[in-house]
């Protein structure tokens, strides 16, 4: 219920001044409102800085090893992908997942570009915008590949239909692509290889143009090196959509 203002208080507030005009009411201060602005800006910058570290980040695809699932070919607009960093905090990678992982020590090079980390929240936010449009410098410290087999599974190539074999069964992979002129449109034989527990066997979708677990000296990748799961292509506009 609303509390009524006493008549005498209301009359006193509205009583005319010495010149006959009603006395002006005291103006409310804007101090708290002005102080609230910088706090909101600081909170927004903090969120902007923490999201790429713990939740999700945009990565640039500069190579063709995941064609045509992800574009990074010479002469095309490199895809920008949103990588979910929470996905594998609550569950292990599964066969078929497209994941980003830290370069294993035994692997010799990398092909994924990410923003430089500056430690400055404002700059981190700008780097995320820059990653989207591709206007800032990048590091090359991560890979993006598809999980083919996980710990405890046995993988090898290939059956009489040129399919990867996992635990004795051929796997249909409709996303496969063979780069014209890069070699035969057939997968190179390997294995069988039993993937150790806590590790995963990864390969690029462009099977004759990918450095992955098949390469000499590479092999399986530890699950602990997974950064996140690639969820969406966010740029270019005509490529926006989920990643299968």
C-alpha angles and dihedrals in degrees: 000000000000117000114232118233111242112255093236092052092048092048091049092051092049097039114127119256126236091282094051095257121119113265110254117246118245111269116243115243120247093205099109091046092054092047091052093061099066090045092055091047091051092050091049092051091048091052090046090054097045099046095069091047101048111010117029141336139191117242131190121229107216101166137059099235093109097043128173097013089056123020119228100133125140110274096016131101106267113238120245110214132195111227119203108220094186097058097085096035086077101034142012123260115270132209109278095031117128105221141179115222139175116263108267115233091240092055116086107211145009137221109193123096125214134171121274111256111236101172088230111116093213093049092045089055091049090048090056090053088045091051089056095054097027099236103129138068119275141204123226105218107119141063130215116205142144120263109239102172137001137208114315095019126111119224132187143150128276155000125194089275093057092252128143111251119222117183091345097308128105114241121219111223110182091176095066118125131187116205110230112245095013095099140294119333089244133094119251114246120251140154151325089234123176108214111226119237112272092027137091138209111231133189138174121249090233092071099189094043106047135097104212144126091319094064118102110267094015115084128144123359125225114249087225088070094060113116098184150306121280105238111167144013103231099178147071097042096234091052099051112132148090124307116237 
